[in-house]
Amino acid sequence: MASGIFALLDDIATLMDDVAVMSKVAGKKTAGLLGDDLAVNAEKASGFMSSRELPVLWAITKGSFLNKLIILPLAFLLSAFLPAAITIILIIGGLYLAYEGAEKIHEYLFPHKHKKEKPKLEKLSEEEVLSREKEKIKSAILTDFILSVEIIIIALGAVGEEVLLTKILVVTIIAIVATVGVYGIVALIVRMDEFGAKLINLNDEENSFSDKVGHFLVNALPKVIKGLSIIGTIALLLVSGGIFVHNLHFYHDFIESIPVPGIILELLTGLVVGFIVLLVINSAVKIYKQFSTNSGQ
């Protein structure tokens, strides 16, 4: 009986070792998406009253955990009974990621013309303020759902050859780490200006060390969010390019003969595919608008 217990413990240790190794692999595969996830959620969680930032962020975090509770079982069922669907979803997700990255670059190079409107001061009741807050929270949770699907599917694709139990443990760990890590960092980011303001008001002395650090943190917040957005865009293209390179065998075999670092090929692949998808979607929208205009006359 003792030998049976030791054999069981040995099996558990082996499983945990496999899970640790595969978690590192899946973590590297999904790390690129976390940059975009971080940038998006930092932007979504900012813009509220200082006293409401953390409660709003906590509400979004709870929504993120609920999203993953919905997505994880569905992903595991697909992996167990329809594994080919994982690759298809990965390719579709890659197209979406490439399009999103290309669209951000296109918007930066050729900004859309927005009507200039003077900001209006509105007198809102407490109920109206809370209602708008709930709408922003719902929007953030919906965005999180889309990003969570991408992260979980990519993590699942990274452990596609492993046994089901290892898949479940690895992908669940990635989902939890992604949620806690991303929203923990977002909490620190959105409170940078608040902490900076406290440092500025720490003493009456002007131009003190605390004042300098405080002003630095206050001024750094928008730059940090913008920097995360740039990093997130590059990450989108790298992740999408990696999806095509590693899941389309004919393309993988083709680029293996090209004497260029893999990361550059993945970035270029994501960039080219992204602008192709962007061109197709923009052309389809123009055709649809033209058709609607002609049919309405």
CSV table of C-alpha atoms in Angstrom, one decimal:
chain,number,residue,atom,x,y,z
A,1,MET,CA,0.0,0.0,0.0
A,2,ALA,CA,2.9,2.3,0.8
A,3,SER,CA,4.4,1.7,-2.6
A,4,GLY,CA,1.1,2.6,-4.2
A,5,ILE,CA,1.0,5.9,-2.3
A,6,PHE,CA,4.5,6.7,-3.4
A,7,ALA,CA,3.7,5.8,-7.0
A,8,LEU,CA,0.7,8.2,-6.8
A,9,LEU,CA,2.8,11.0,-5.4
A,10,ASP,CA,5.4,10.4,-8.1
A,11,ASP,CA,2.7,10.6,-10.8
A,12,ILE,CA,1.4,13.9,-9.2
A,13,ALA,CA,4.9,15.3,-9.1
A,14,THR,CA,5.5,14.4,-12.7
A,15,LEU,CA,2.1,16.0,-13.7
A,16,MET,CA,3.0,19.2,-11.7
A,17,ASP,CA,6.4,19.3,-13.4
A,18,ASP,CA,4.7,19.0,-16.9
A,19,VAL,CA,2.2,21.7,-15.9
A,20,ALA,CA,5.0,24.1,-14.8
A,21,VAL,CA,6.9,23.5,-18.0
A,22,MET,CA,3.9,23.9,-20.3
A,23,SER,CA,2.7,26.9,-18.3
A,24,LYS,CA,5.9,28.7,-19.2
A,25,VAL,CA,5.5,27.8,-22.8
A,26,ALA,CA,1.8,28.9,-22.9
A,27,GLY,CA,2.8,32.1,-20.9
A,28,LYS,CA,5.3,33.1,-23.6
A,29,LYS,CA,2.7,32.5,-26.3
A,30,THR,CA,0.1,34.7,-24.6
A,31,ALA,CA,2.5,37.3,-23.2
A,32,GLY,CA,2.1,39.4,-26.3
A,33,LEU,CA,-1.6,39.7,-25.9
A,34,LEU,CA,-1.3,40.8,-22.3
A,35,GLY,CA,0.3,44.1,-23.5
A,36,ASP,CA,-2.8,44.9,-25.5
A,37,ASP,CA,-5.0,43.7,-22.7
A,38,LEU,CA,-3.2,45.9,-20.2
A,39,ALA,CA,-3.4,49.0,-22.5
A,40,VAL,CA,-7.1,48.5,-23.2
A,41,ASN,CA,-8.1,47.9,-19.6
A,42,ALA,CA,-5.9,50.8,-18.3
A,43,GLU,CA,-7.8,53.1,-20.7
A,44,LYS,CA,-11.2,51.6,-19.8
A,45,ALA,CA,-10.6,51.9,-16.1
A,46,SER,CA,-9.4,55.5,-16.2
A,47,GLY,CA,-11.5,58.6,-16.6
A,48,PHE,CA,-13.6,58.0,-13.4
A,49,MET,CA,-13.7,60.0,-10.2
A,50,SER,CA,-10.8,59.2,-8.0
A,51,SER,CA,-13.0,57.6,-5.3
A,52,ARG,CA,-14.6,55.3,-7.9
A,53,GLU,CA,-11.6,54.1,-9.8
A,54,LEU,CA,-10.8,51.1,-7.6
A,55,PRO,CA,-14.5,50.0,-7.1
A,56,VAL,CA,-15.0,50.2,-10.9
A,57,LEU,CA,-11.8,48.2,-11.5
A,58,TRP,CA,-12.9,45.6,-9.0
A,59,ALA,CA,-16.3,45.3,-10.8
A,60,ILE,CA,-14.4,44.8,-14.1
A,61,THR,CA,-12.1,42.2,-12.5
A,62,LYS,CA,-15.1,40.2,-11.2
A,63,GLY,CA,-16.6,40.4,-14.7
A,64,SER,CA,-13.3,39.1,-16.1
A,65,PHE,CA,-13.3,36.1,-13.8
A,66,LEU,CA,-16.9,35.4,-14.8
A,67,ASN,CA,-15.9,35.6,-18.5
A,68,LYS,CA,-13.2,33.0,-18.0
A,69,LEU,CA,-15.6,30.7,-16.0
A,70,ILE,CA,-17.8,30.7,-19.2
A,71,ILE,CA,-15.0,30.4,-21.7
A,72,LEU,CA,-12.8,27.8,-20.1
A,73,PRO,CA,-15.3,24.9,-20.1
A,74,LEU,CA,-16.3,25.6,-23.7
A,75,ALA,CA,-12.7,25.7,-24.8
A,76,PHE,CA,-12.0,22.4,-23.0
A,77,LEU,CA,-15.0,20.7,-24.6
A,78,LEU,CA,-13.9,21.8,-28.0
A,79,SER,CA,-10.4,20.6,-27.3
A,80,ALA,CA,-11.7,17.2,-26.2
A,81,PHE,CA,-14.3,16.6,-28.8
A,82,LEU,CA,-13.5,18.9,-31.7
A,83,PRO,CA,-9.8,19.8,-31.6
A,84,ALA,CA,-9.7,21.0,-35.2
A,85,ALA,CA,-12.0,23.8,-34.1
A,86,ILE,CA,-9.2,25.2,-31.9
A,87,THR,CA,-6.9,25.7,-35.0
A,88,ILE,CA,-9.8,27.3,-36.9
A,89,ILE,CA,-10.6,29.7,-34.0
A,90,LEU,CA,-6.9,30.5,-33.7
A,91,ILE,CA,-6.7,31.5,-37.4
A,92,ILE,CA,-9.9,33.6,-37.1
A,93,GLY,CA,-8.5,35.2,-33.9
A,94,GLY,CA,-5.2,35.8,-35.8
A,95,LEU,CA,-7.1,37.6,-38.6
A,96,TYR,CA,-8.9,39.7,-36.0
A,97,LEU,CA,-5.6,40.6,-34.1
A,98,ALA,CA,-3.8,41.4,-37.3
A,99,TYR,CA,-6.7,43.7,-38.4
A,100,GLU,CA,-6.8,45.4,-35.0
A,101,GLY,CA,-3.1,46.1,-35.1
A,102,ALA,CA,-3.2,47.4,-38.7
A,103,GLU,CA,-6.2,49.5,-38.0
A,104,LYS,CA,-4.4,51.2,-35.1
A,105,ILE,CA,-1.4,51.9,-37.4
A,106,HIS,CA,-3.7,53.2,-40.1
A,107,GLU,CA,-5.6,55.4,-37.7
A,108,TYR,CA,-2.2,56.9,-36.4
A,109,LEU,CA,-1.0,57.6,-40.0
A,110,PHE,CA,-4.3,58.7,-41.4
A,111,PRO,CA,-6.5,60.0,-38.5
A,112,HIS,CA,-10.2,59.9,-39.0
A,113,LYS,CA,-11.8,63.3,-39.2
A,114,HIS,CA,-13.9,63.9,-36.2
A,115,LYS,CA,-16.4,66.7,-35.8
A,116,LYS,CA,-15.1,69.2,-33.3
A,117,GLU,CA,-17.7,69.7,-30.6
A,118,LYS,CA,-17.3,71.9,-27.6
A,119,PRO,CA,-17.5,69.9,-24.4
A,120,LYS,CA,-20.8,70.3,-22.6
A,121,LEU,CA,-21.1,70.5,-18.9
A,122,GLU,CA,-24.0,68.3,-17.7
A,123,LYS,CA,-25.7,68.3,-14.4
A,124,LEU,CA,-26.3,64.6,-13.6
A,125,SER,CA,-28.0,63.1,-10.6
A,126,GLU,CA,-26.2,60.4,-8.6
A,127,GLU,CA,-28.4,57.7,-10.3
A,128,GLU,CA,-27.5,59.0,-13.8
A,129,VAL,CA,-23.8,59.0,-12.9
A,130,LEU,CA,-24.0,55.4,-11.6
A,131,SER,CA,-25.9,54.4,-14.7
A,132,ARG,CA,-23.2,55.7,-17.0
A,133,GLU,CA,-20.6,54.0,-14.8
A,134,LYS,CA,-22.4,50.7,-15.2
A,135,GLU,CA,-22.5,51.1,-19.0
A,136,LYS,CA,-18.7,51.7,-19.1
A,137,ILE,CA,-18.2,48.7,-16.9
A,138,LYS,CA,-20.3,46.5,-19.2
A,139,SER,CA,-18.3,47.8,-22.2
A,140,ALA,CA,-15.0,47.0,-20.4
A,141,ILE,CA,-16.3,43.5,-19.5
A,142,LEU,CA,-17.3,42.8,-23.1
A,143,THR,CA,-13.9,43.9,-24.4
A,144,ASP,CA,-12.3,41.6,-21.7
A,145,PHE,CA,-14.5,38.7,-23.0
A,146,ILE,CA,-13.0,39.1,-26.5
A,147,LEU,CA,-9.5,39.3,-25.2
A,148,SER,CA,-10.0,36.4,-22.8
A,149,VAL,CA,-11.2,34.2,-25.7
A,150,GLU,CA,-8.0,35.0,-27.6
A,151,ILE,CA,-5.7,34.4,-24.6
A,152,ILE,CA,-7.4,31.1,-23.7
A,153,ILE,CA,-7.4,29.7,-27.2
A,154,ILE,CA,-3.8,30.7,-27.8
A,155,ALA,CA,-2.8,29.1,-24.5
A,156,LEU,CA,-4.8,26.0,-25.4
A,157,GLY,CA,-3.1,25.8,-28.8
A,158,ALA,CA,0.3,25.9,-27.1
A,159,VAL,CA,-0.5,22.7,-25.2
A,160,GLY,CA,-2.5,21.0,-27.9
A,161,GLU,CA,-0.4,17.8,-27.8
A,162,GLU,CA,-0.7,17.4,-24.0
A,163,VAL,CA,-3.2,15.2,-22.2
A,164,LEU,CA,-6.6,16.8,-21.2
A,165,LEU,CA,-5.7,17.1,-17.5
A,166,THR,CA,-2.5,19.0,-18.3
A,167,LYS,CA,-4.4,21.2,-20.7
A,168,ILE,CA,-7.0,22.1,-18.1
A,169,LEU,CA,-4.4,22.9,-15.4
A,170,VAL,CA,-2.1,24.9,-17.7
A,171,VAL,CA,-4.8,27.0,-19.4
A,172,THR,CA,-6.6,27.6,-16.0
A,173,ILE,CA,-3.3,28.8,-14.5
A,174,ILE,CA,-2.8,31.2,-17.5
A,175,ALA,CA,-6.3,32.5,-17.2
A,176,ILE,CA,-6.0,33.2,-13.5
A,177,VAL,CA,-2.5,34.8,-13.8
A,178,ALA,CA,-3.6,36.9,-16.8
A,179,THR,CA,-6.6,38.3,-14.8
A,180,VAL,CA,-4.8,38.9,-11.5
A,181,GLY,CA,-1.6,40.2,-13.2
A,182,VAL,CA,-3.3,42.5,-15.7
A,183,TYR,CA,-5.8,44.0,-13.4
A,184,GLY,CA,-3.3,44.3,-10.5
A,185,ILE,CA,-1.0,46.3,-12.8
A,186,VAL,CA,-3.9,48.4,-14.1
A,187,ALA,CA,-4.8,49.2,-10.5
A,188,LEU,CA,-1.3,50.6,-10.0
A,189,ILE,CA,-1.4,52.5,-13.2
A,190,VAL,CA,-4.7,54.3,-12.7
A,191,ARG,CA,-3.7,55.3,-9.2
A,192,MET,CA,-0.4,56.8,-10.3
A,193,ASP,CA,-1.7,60.3,-10.5
A,194,GLU,CA,-3.5,60.0,-7.1
A,195,PHE,CA,-0.3,58.8,-5.5
A,196,GLY,CA,1.6,61.6,-7.2
A,197,ALA,CA,-0.8,64.2,-5.9
A,198,LYS,CA,-0.4,62.9,-2.4
A,199,LEU,CA,3.4,63.2,-2.7
A,200,ILE,CA,3.0,66.8,-4.0
A,201,ASN,CA,0.8,67.7,-1.0
A,202,LEU,CA,3.1,65.8,1.5
A,203,ASN,CA,4.7,69.0,2.7
A,204,ASP,CA,4.6,72.8,2.2
A,205,GLU,CA,8.1,72.9,0.8
A,206,GLU,CA,8.2,73.8,-2.9
A,207,ASN,CA,10.4,71.9,-5.4
A,208,SER,CA,11.1,69.2,-2.8
A,209,PHE,CA,12.0,65.6,-3.7
A,210,SER,CA,8.5,64.5,-3.1
A,211,ASP,CA,7.1,67.3,-5.3
A,212,LYS,CA,9.4,66.2,-8.1
A,213,VAL,CA,8.4,62.5,-7.8
A,214,GLY,CA,4.8,63.5,-7.5
A,215,HIS,CA,4.8,65.7,-10.6
A,216,PHE,CA,6.6,63.0,-12.5
A,217,LEU,CA,4.0,60.4,-11.6
A,218,VAL,CA,1.1,62.8,-12.5
A,219,ASN,CA,2.6,63.7,-15.9
A,220,ALA,CA,3.7,60.1,-16.6
A,221,LEU,CA,0.2,58.5,-16.5
A,222,PRO,CA,-1.0,59.5,-20.0
A,223,LYS,CA,2.4,58.7,-21.4
A,224,VAL,CA,2.4,55.3,-19.8
A,225,ILE,CA,-1.0,54.5,-21.2
A,226,LYS,CA,0.1,55.7,-24.7
A,227,GLY,CA,3.3,53.7,-24.4
A,228,LEU,CA,1.3,50.6,-23.5
A,229,SER,CA,-0.9,51.2,-26.5
A,230,ILE,CA,2.2,51.2,-28.8
A,231,ILE,CA,3.6,48.1,-27.2
A,232,GLY,CA,0.1,46.5,-27.4
A,233,THR,CA,-0.1,47.2,-31.2
A,234,ILE,CA,3.3,45.6,-31.9
A,235,ALA,CA,2.3,42.7,-29.7
A,236,LEU,CA,-1.0,42.2,-31.7
A,237,LEU,CA,1.0,41.9,-34.9
A,238,LEU,CA,3.6,39.6,-33.4
A,239,VAL,CA,1.0,37.3,-31.9
A,240,SER,CA,-1.1,37.2,-35.0
A,241,GLY,CA,1.9,36.6,-37.2
A,242,GLY,CA,3.0,33.8,-34.9
A,243,ILE,CA,-0.4,32.2,-35.2
A,244,PHE,CA,-0.1,32.0,-39.0
A,245,VAL,CA,3.5,30.9,-38.9
A,246,HIS,CA,3.0,28.1,-36.5
A,247,ASN,CA,-0.5,26.9,-37.6
A,248,LEU,CA,-0.3,27.1,-41.4
A,249,HIS,CA,2.1,24.4,-42.3
A,250,PHE,CA,2.6,25.4,-45.9
A,251,TYR,CA,3.5,28.9,-44.8
A,252,HIS,CA,5.8,27.7,-42.1
A,253,ASP,CA,7.7,25.4,-44.5
A,254,PHE,CA,8.0,28.4,-47.0
A,255,ILE,CA,9.5,30.9,-44.5
A,256,GLU,CA,11.9,28.4,-43.0
A,257,SER,CA,14.1,28.9,-46.0
A,258,ILE,CA,14.2,32.8,-45.6
A,259,PRO,CA,17.4,33.9,-43.7
A,260,VAL,CA,15.6,36.4,-41.5
A,261,PRO,CA,15.0,36.2,-37.7
A,262,GLY,CA,11.7,34.5,-36.8
A,263,ILE,CA,10.4,37.5,-34.8
A,264,ILE,CA,10.8,39.8,-37.8
A,265,LEU,CA,9.0,37.4,-40.1
A,266,GLU,CA,6.1,37.1,-37.6
A,267,LEU,CA,5.9,40.9,-37.3
A,268,LEU,CA,5.9,41.3,-41.1
A,269,THR,CA,3.4,38.5,-41.5
A,270,GLY,CA,1.0,40.1,-39.0
A,271,LEU,CA,1.4,43.5,-40.6
A,272,VAL,CA,0.8,42.3,-44.2
A,273,VAL,CA,-2.2,40.1,-43.2
A,274,GLY,CA,-3.6,42.9,-41.1
A,275,PHE,CA,-3.5,45.5,-43.9
A,276,ILE,CA,-5.0,42.9,-46.3
A,277,VAL,CA,-7.9,42.3,-43.9
A,278,LEU,CA,-8.3,46.1,-43.3
A,279,LEU,CA,-8.4,46.7,-47.1
A,280,VAL,CA,-11.1,44.0,-47.6
A,281,ILE,CA,-13.2,45.2,-44.7
A,282,ASN,CA,-13.0,48.9,-45.7
A,283,SER,CA,-13.8,48.0,-49.3
A,284,ALA,CA,-16.8,45.9,-48.2
A,285,VAL,CA,-18.1,48.8,-46.0
A,286,LYS,CA,-17.8,51.2,-48.9
A,287,ILE,CA,-19.6,48.8,-51.3
A,288,TYR,CA,-22.3,48.3,-48.7
A,289,LYS,CA,-22.8,52.0,-48.2
A,290,GLN,CA,-22.9,52.7,-51.9
A,291,PHE,CA,-25.4,49.9,-52.4
A,292,SER,CA,-27.6,51.2,-49.5
A,293,THR,CA,-27.5,54.7,-51.0
A,294,ASN,CA,-28.4,53.6,-54.5
A,295,SER,CA,-31.2,51.3,-53.2
A,296,GLY,CA,-32.6,54.2,-51.1
A,297,GLN,CA,-33.0,56.5,-54.0
